[in-house]
Amino acid sequence: MATKPLFPEAPAERHTLSVVVDNEAGVLGRITGLFSARGYNIESLTVADVSPDHAVSRITIVTTGPRRVIDQIHAQLERLVPVHSVTDLTEAGPHVERELALVKVAGRGEARVEALRLADIFRARPVDTTTSSFIFEISGSTQKVDQFIALMREVGLVEVARTGVAAMARGSTAL
C-alpha cells in the first residue's frame, strides 16, 4: 500500500509581481540571482524606467509556484536593498496585463490568405510584408498571444519575439 506524503505539494499558482527598484547597475542581476539561487522560475520579466529623473524602475515578474514559494519570493525580494516595494498584483486585486509579440509567418496562396484572416480575427497588425511572408504585431493577454501563435504554427510560423508581460493595478492610485 502506497503512503500519502505528510505535506502534499500544493498546486502551482501563476503570480504577477511588480517590483519598484532603484535604477542602478546590477539590480536586475541581483533579482534574477535571487530566483536562480533558490531554483525559482521566471516565466516573464520586463523592466522599465518609471520616474522623470530616471532614478526608479519597475520590474514586472511573472512566476509560478505553490503559495508557500510565492510568499518566500515576495519576502526575499522585499529584503533586497535597492527594492522600494513589491506588489503581488495577482493578490492585490483587479489589474491589467498585456504582452506584445512579433510573429513571422511564411506562406503562399491559401496559407497566406488564412494567415491574414486569422490576424484580422485576433486584431494582429501586419508590420512587414513580402511576397512570401508577414510579420504581425499582436498585443493582449498572454493567453491571446499564445493562441495566435498556436494557430500560426499551422499556417507557416517561422519566428516569434515576445516582450514579456507588462502589468498595472486598475484604479486611480499607484501601488
PDB file of C-alpha atoms in Angstrom:
ATOM      1  CA  MET A   1       0.000   0.000   0.000  1.00  0.00           C
ATOM      2  CA  ALA A   2       1.395   3.399  -1.010  1.00  0.00           C
ATOM      3  CA  THR A   3       1.566   6.015   1.700  1.00  0.00           C
ATOM      4  CA  LYS A   4       0.466   9.584   1.234  1.00  0.00           C
ATOM      5  CA  PRO A   5       3.061  12.293   1.780  1.00  0.00           C
ATOM      6  CA  LEU A   6       2.667  14.147   5.071  1.00  0.00           C
ATOM      7  CA  PHE A   7       2.556  17.509   3.276  1.00  0.00           C
ATOM      8  CA  PRO A   8       1.289  17.030  -0.280  1.00  0.00           C
ATOM      9  CA  GLU A   9       2.672  19.515  -2.800  1.00  0.00           C
ATOM     10  CA  ALA A  10       0.309  22.424  -3.194  1.00  0.00           C
ATOM     11  CA  PRO A  11      -0.827  23.273  -6.717  1.00  0.00           C
ATOM     12  CA  ALA A  12       1.264  25.802  -8.610  1.00  0.00           C
ATOM     13  CA  GLU A  13      -0.191  29.275  -8.975  1.00  0.00           C
ATOM     14  CA  ARG A  14       0.742  31.956 -11.512  1.00  0.00           C
ATOM     15  CA  HIS A  15       1.518  35.332  -9.955  1.00  0.00           C
ATOM     16  CA  THR A  16       2.486  38.701 -11.405  1.00  0.00           C
ATOM     17  CA  LEU A  17       4.813  40.729  -9.198  1.00  0.00           C
ATOM     18  CA  SER A  18       5.525  44.440  -9.592  1.00  0.00           C
ATOM     19  CA  VAL A  19       8.891  45.337  -8.053  1.00  0.00           C
ATOM     20  CA  VAL A  20       9.893  49.011  -7.784  1.00  0.00           C
ATOM     21  CA  VAL A  21      13.672  49.405  -7.538  1.00  0.00           C
ATOM     22  CA  ASP A  22      16.451  51.965  -7.708  1.00  0.00           C
ATOM     23  CA  ASN A  23      17.574  52.285 -11.313  1.00  0.00           C
ATOM     24  CA  GLU A  24      21.229  51.331 -10.811  1.00  0.00           C
ATOM     25  CA  ALA A  25      23.707  48.882 -12.274  1.00  0.00           C
ATOM     26  CA  GLY A  26      23.390  45.293 -11.058  1.00  0.00           C
ATOM     27  CA  VAL A  27      19.857  45.470  -9.636  1.00  0.00           C
ATOM     28  CA  LEU A  28      18.351  43.193 -12.288  1.00  0.00           C
ATOM     29  CA  GLY A  29      21.207  40.712 -11.795  1.00  0.00           C
ATOM     30  CA  ARG A  30      20.603  40.636  -8.046  1.00  0.00           C
ATOM     31  CA  ILE A  31      16.895  39.994  -8.504  1.00  0.00           C
ATOM     32  CA  THR A  32      17.326  37.265 -11.119  1.00  0.00           C
ATOM     33  CA  GLY A  33      20.136  35.800  -8.998  1.00  0.00           C
ATOM     34  CA  LEU A  34      17.713  35.511  -6.090  1.00  0.00           C
ATOM     35  CA  PHE A  35      15.391  33.459  -8.299  1.00  0.00           C
ATOM     36  CA  SER A  36      18.084  31.197  -9.786  1.00  0.00           C
ATOM     37  CA  ALA A  37      19.874  30.574  -6.472  1.00  0.00           C
ATOM     38  CA  ARG A  38      16.675  29.193  -4.985  1.00  0.00           C
ATOM     39  CA  GLY A  39      15.507  27.320  -8.076  1.00  0.00           C
ATOM     40  CA  TYR A  40      12.500  29.567  -8.721  1.00  0.00           C
ATOM     41  CA  ASN A  41      11.372  30.015 -12.308  1.00  0.00           C
ATOM     42  CA  ILE A  42      10.728  33.310 -14.069  1.00  0.00           C
ATOM     43  CA  GLU A  43       8.160  32.951 -16.862  1.00  0.00           C
ATOM     44  CA  SER A  44       8.314  36.594 -17.927  1.00  0.00           C
ATOM     45  CA  LEU A  45      10.401  39.604 -16.971  1.00  0.00           C
ATOM     46  CA  THR A  46      10.137  43.212 -18.132  1.00  0.00           C
ATOM     47  CA  VAL A  47      11.897  46.335 -16.900  1.00  0.00           C
ATOM     48  CA  ALA A  48      11.026  49.983 -17.477  1.00  0.00           C
ATOM     49  CA  ASP A  49      12.193  53.320 -16.125  1.00  0.00           C
ATOM     50  CA  VAL A  50       9.182  54.887 -14.364  1.00  0.00           C
ATOM     51  CA  SER A  51      10.384  58.184 -12.896  1.00  0.00           C
ATOM     52  CA  PRO A  52      11.060  61.543 -14.587  1.00  0.00           C
ATOM     53  CA  ASP A  53      14.610  61.651 -13.168  1.00  0.00           C
ATOM     54  CA  HIS A  54      15.382  58.044 -14.256  1.00  0.00           C
ATOM     55  CA  ALA A  55      16.107  57.055 -10.643  1.00  0.00           C
ATOM     56  CA  VAL A  56      13.413  54.362 -10.295  1.00  0.00           C
ATOM     57  CA  SER A  57      12.421  51.377 -12.449  1.00  0.00           C
ATOM     58  CA  ARG A  58       9.588  48.882 -12.314  1.00  0.00           C
ATOM     59  CA  ILE A  59      10.382  45.220 -12.852  1.00  0.00           C
ATOM     60  CA  THR A  60       7.371  43.067 -13.701  1.00  0.00           C
ATOM     61  CA  ILE A  61       7.951  39.375 -12.996  1.00  0.00           C
ATOM     62  CA  VAL A  62       5.587  36.521 -13.789  1.00  0.00           C
ATOM     63  CA  THR A  63       6.413  33.408 -11.803  1.00  0.00           C
ATOM     64  CA  THR A  64       4.681  30.151 -10.928  1.00  0.00           C
ATOM     65  CA  GLY A  65       4.845  28.069  -7.791  1.00  0.00           C
ATOM     66  CA  PRO A  66       2.970  26.815  -4.759  1.00  0.00           C
ATOM     67  CA  ARG A  67       1.572  29.536  -2.482  1.00  0.00           C
ATOM     68  CA  ARG A  68       4.373  28.943   0.043  1.00  0.00           C
ATOM     69  CA  VAL A  69       7.037  29.575  -2.632  1.00  0.00           C
ATOM     70  CA  ILE A  70       5.302  32.750  -3.860  1.00  0.00           C
ATOM     71  CA  ASP A  71       5.266  34.057  -0.283  1.00  0.00           C
ATOM     72  CA  GLN A  72       9.000  33.273   0.052  1.00  0.00           C
ATOM     73  CA  ILE A  73       9.787  35.079  -3.202  1.00  0.00           C
ATOM     74  CA  HIS A  74       7.827  38.124  -2.056  1.00  0.00           C
ATOM     75  CA  ALA A  75       9.588  38.235   1.330  1.00  0.00           C
ATOM     76  CA  GLN A  76      13.064  37.746  -0.148  1.00  0.00           C
ATOM     77  CA  LEU A  77      12.536  40.443  -2.783  1.00  0.00           C
ATOM     78  CA  GLU A  78      11.464  42.922  -0.095  1.00  0.00           C
ATOM     79  CA  ARG A  79      14.757  42.354   1.768  1.00  0.00           C
ATOM     80  CA  LEU A  80      16.955  43.378  -1.158  1.00  0.00           C
ATOM     81  CA  VAL A  81      18.448  46.830  -0.572  1.00  0.00           C
ATOM     82  CA  PRO A  82      17.595  48.548  -3.883  1.00  0.00           C
ATOM     83  CA  VAL A  83      13.941  47.385  -3.693  1.00  0.00           C
ATOM     84  CA  HIS A  84      11.408  50.072  -2.725  1.00  0.00           C
ATOM     85  CA  SER A  85       8.290  47.907  -2.883  1.00  0.00           C
ATOM     86  CA  VAL A  86       6.965  44.547  -4.016  1.00  0.00           C
ATOM     87  CA  THR A  87       3.321  44.177  -5.003  1.00  0.00           C
ATOM     88  CA  ASP A  88       1.737  40.859  -5.909  1.00  0.00           C
ATOM     89  CA  LEU A  89      -0.733  42.149  -8.490  1.00  0.00           C
ATOM     90  CA  THR A  90      -2.480  38.779  -8.529  1.00  0.00           C
ATOM     91  CA  GLU A  91      -3.294  39.181  -4.836  1.00  0.00           C
ATOM     92  CA  ALA A  92      -3.816  42.964  -4.883  1.00  0.00           C
ATOM     93  CA  GLY A  93      -6.985  42.733  -6.937  1.00  0.00           C
ATOM     94  CA  PRO A  94      -8.034  43.764 -10.420  1.00  0.00           C
ATOM     95  CA  HIS A  95      -5.121  44.518 -12.716  1.00  0.00           C
ATOM     96  CA  VAL A  96      -4.361  44.729 -16.411  1.00  0.00           C
ATOM     97  CA  GLU A  97      -1.741  42.515 -18.067  1.00  0.00           C
ATOM     98  CA  ARG A  98      -0.617  42.848 -21.663  1.00  0.00           C
ATOM     99  CA  GLU A  99       2.098  41.364 -23.812  1.00  0.00           C
ATOM    100  CA  LEU A 100       3.381  42.302 -27.257  1.00  0.00           C
ATOM    101  CA  ALA A 101       4.702  39.825 -29.810  1.00  0.00           C
ATOM    102  CA  LEU A 102       6.102  39.966 -33.323  1.00  0.00           C
ATOM    103  CA  VAL A 103       5.125  36.835 -35.245  1.00  0.00           C
ATOM    104  CA  LYS A 104       6.728  35.971 -38.590  1.00  0.00           C
ATOM    105  CA  VAL A 105       4.681  33.725 -40.871  1.00  0.00           C
ATOM    106  CA  ALA A 106       5.727  32.470 -44.302  1.00  0.00           C
ATOM    107  CA  GLY A 107       3.408  31.093 -46.917  1.00  0.00           C
ATOM    108  CA  ARG A 108       1.851  31.458 -50.322  1.00  0.00           C
ATOM    109  CA  GLY A 109      -1.621  31.002 -51.721  1.00  0.00           C
ATOM    110  CA  GLU A 110      -4.219  29.716 -49.275  1.00  0.00           C
ATOM    111  CA  ALA A 111      -1.778  29.712 -46.341  1.00  0.00           C
ATOM    112  CA  ARG A 112      -1.179  33.420 -46.908  1.00  0.00           C
ATOM    113  CA  VAL A 113      -4.897  34.168 -47.078  1.00  0.00           C
ATOM    114  CA  GLU A 114      -5.513  32.121 -43.917  1.00  0.00           C
ATOM    115  CA  ALA A 115      -2.724  33.945 -42.041  1.00  0.00           C
ATOM    116  CA  LEU A 116      -4.325  37.300 -42.912  1.00  0.00           C
ATOM    117  CA  ARG A 117      -7.783  36.041 -41.920  1.00  0.00           C
ATOM    118  CA  LEU A 118      -6.549  34.810 -38.529  1.00  0.00           C
ATOM    119  CA  ALA A 119      -4.610  38.018 -37.955  1.00  0.00           C
ATOM    120  CA  ASP A 120      -7.769  40.008 -38.577  1.00  0.00           C
ATOM    121  CA  ILE A 121      -9.734  37.894 -36.080  1.00  0.00           C
ATOM    122  CA  PHE A 122      -7.041  38.406 -33.403  1.00  0.00           C
ATOM    123  CA  ARG A 123      -6.579  42.096 -34.313  1.00  0.00           C
ATOM    124  CA  ALA A 124      -2.945  41.455 -35.165  1.00  0.00           C
ATOM    125  CA  ARG A 125      -1.466  44.074 -37.433  1.00  0.00           C
ATOM    126  CA  PRO A 126       0.907  43.337 -40.302  1.00  0.00           C
ATOM    127  CA  VAL A 127       4.030  45.479 -39.753  1.00  0.00           C
ATOM    128  CA  ASP A 128       6.129  43.957 -42.541  1.00  0.00           C
ATOM    129  CA  THR A 129       5.034  42.262 -45.739  1.00  0.00           C
ATOM    130  CA  THR A 130       6.881  40.497 -48.538  1.00  0.00           C
ATOM    131  CA  THR A 131       5.528  38.303 -51.316  1.00  0.00           C
ATOM    132  CA  SER A 132       6.266  35.235 -49.210  1.00  0.00           C
ATOM    133  CA  SER A 133       5.917  36.329 -45.567  1.00  0.00           C
ATOM    134  CA  PHE A 134       4.344  38.633 -42.977  1.00  0.00           C
ATOM    135  CA  ILE A 135       5.437  39.922 -39.624  1.00  0.00           C
ATOM    136  CA  PHE A 136       2.402  40.522 -37.427  1.00  0.00           C
ATOM    137  CA  GLU A 137       2.292  42.641 -34.287  1.00  0.00           C
ATOM    138  CA  ILE A 138      -0.137  41.361 -31.673  1.00  0.00           C
ATOM    139  CA  SER A 139      -0.818  42.605 -28.184  1.00  0.00           C
ATOM    140  CA  GLY A 140      -3.117  41.369 -25.473  1.00  0.00           C
ATOM    141  CA  SER A 141      -3.220  38.842 -22.699  1.00  0.00           C
ATOM    142  CA  THR A 142      -0.616  36.093 -22.642  1.00  0.00           C
ATOM    143  CA  GLN A 143      -3.372  33.602 -23.467  1.00  0.00           C
ATOM    144  CA  LYS A 144      -4.414  35.566 -26.555  1.00  0.00           C
ATOM    145  CA  VAL A 145      -0.813  35.756 -27.793  1.00  0.00           C
ATOM    146  CA  ASP A 146      -0.333  32.019 -27.104  1.00  0.00           C
ATOM    147  CA  GLN A 147      -3.486  31.141 -29.066  1.00  0.00           C
ATOM    148  CA  PHE A 148      -2.469  33.288 -32.031  1.00  0.00           C
ATOM    149  CA  ILE A 149       0.979  31.696 -32.147  1.00  0.00           C
ATOM    150  CA  ALA A 150      -0.515  28.189 -31.933  1.00  0.00           C
ATOM    151  CA  LEU A 151      -2.797  28.905 -34.906  1.00  0.00           C
ATOM    152  CA  MET A 152       0.035  30.449 -36.924  1.00  0.00           C
ATOM    153  CA  ARG A 153       2.070  27.240 -36.445  1.00  0.00           C
ATOM    154  CA  GLU A 154      -0.483  25.538 -38.676  1.00  0.00           C
ATOM    155  CA  VAL A 155      -0.142  28.096 -41.500  1.00  0.00           C
ATOM    156  CA  GLY A 156       3.627  28.652 -41.562  1.00  0.00           C
ATOM    157  CA  LEU A 157       5.065  30.099 -38.353  1.00  0.00           C
ATOM    158  CA  VAL A 158       8.753  30.961 -38.801  1.00  0.00           C
ATOM    159  CA  GLU A 159       9.774  33.009 -35.763  1.00  0.00           C
ATOM    160  CA  VAL A 160       8.407  34.716 -32.636  1.00  0.00           C
ATOM    161  CA  ALA A 161       9.730  37.574 -30.474  1.00  0.00           C
ATOM    162  CA  ARG A 162       7.832  38.413 -27.270  1.00  0.00           C
ATOM    163  CA  THR A 163       8.186  41.340 -24.893  1.00  0.00           C
ATOM    164  CA  GLY A 164       7.013  39.669 -21.702  1.00  0.00           C
ATOM    165  CA  VAL A 165       4.148  40.800 -19.515  1.00  0.00           C
ATOM    166  CA  ALA A 166       3.614  44.436 -18.590  1.00  0.00           C
ATOM    167  CA  ALA A 167       1.082  44.822 -15.778  1.00  0.00           C
ATOM    168  CA  MET A 168      -0.527  47.515 -13.682  1.00  0.00           C
ATOM    169  CA  ALA A 169      -3.209  47.628 -10.975  1.00  0.00           C
ATOM    170  CA  ARG A 170      -6.537  49.075 -12.010  1.00  0.00           C
ATOM    171  CA  GLY A 171      -7.854  52.259 -10.442  1.00  0.00           C
ATOM    172  CA  SER A 172      -6.647  55.784  -9.883  1.00  0.00           C
ATOM    173  CA  THR A 173      -3.883  55.118  -7.348  1.00  0.00           C
ATOM    174  CA  ALA A 174      -0.361  53.819  -7.785  1.00  0.00           C
ATOM    175  CA  LEU A 175       0.764  50.776  -5.869  1.00  0.00           C
TER     176      LEU A 175
END
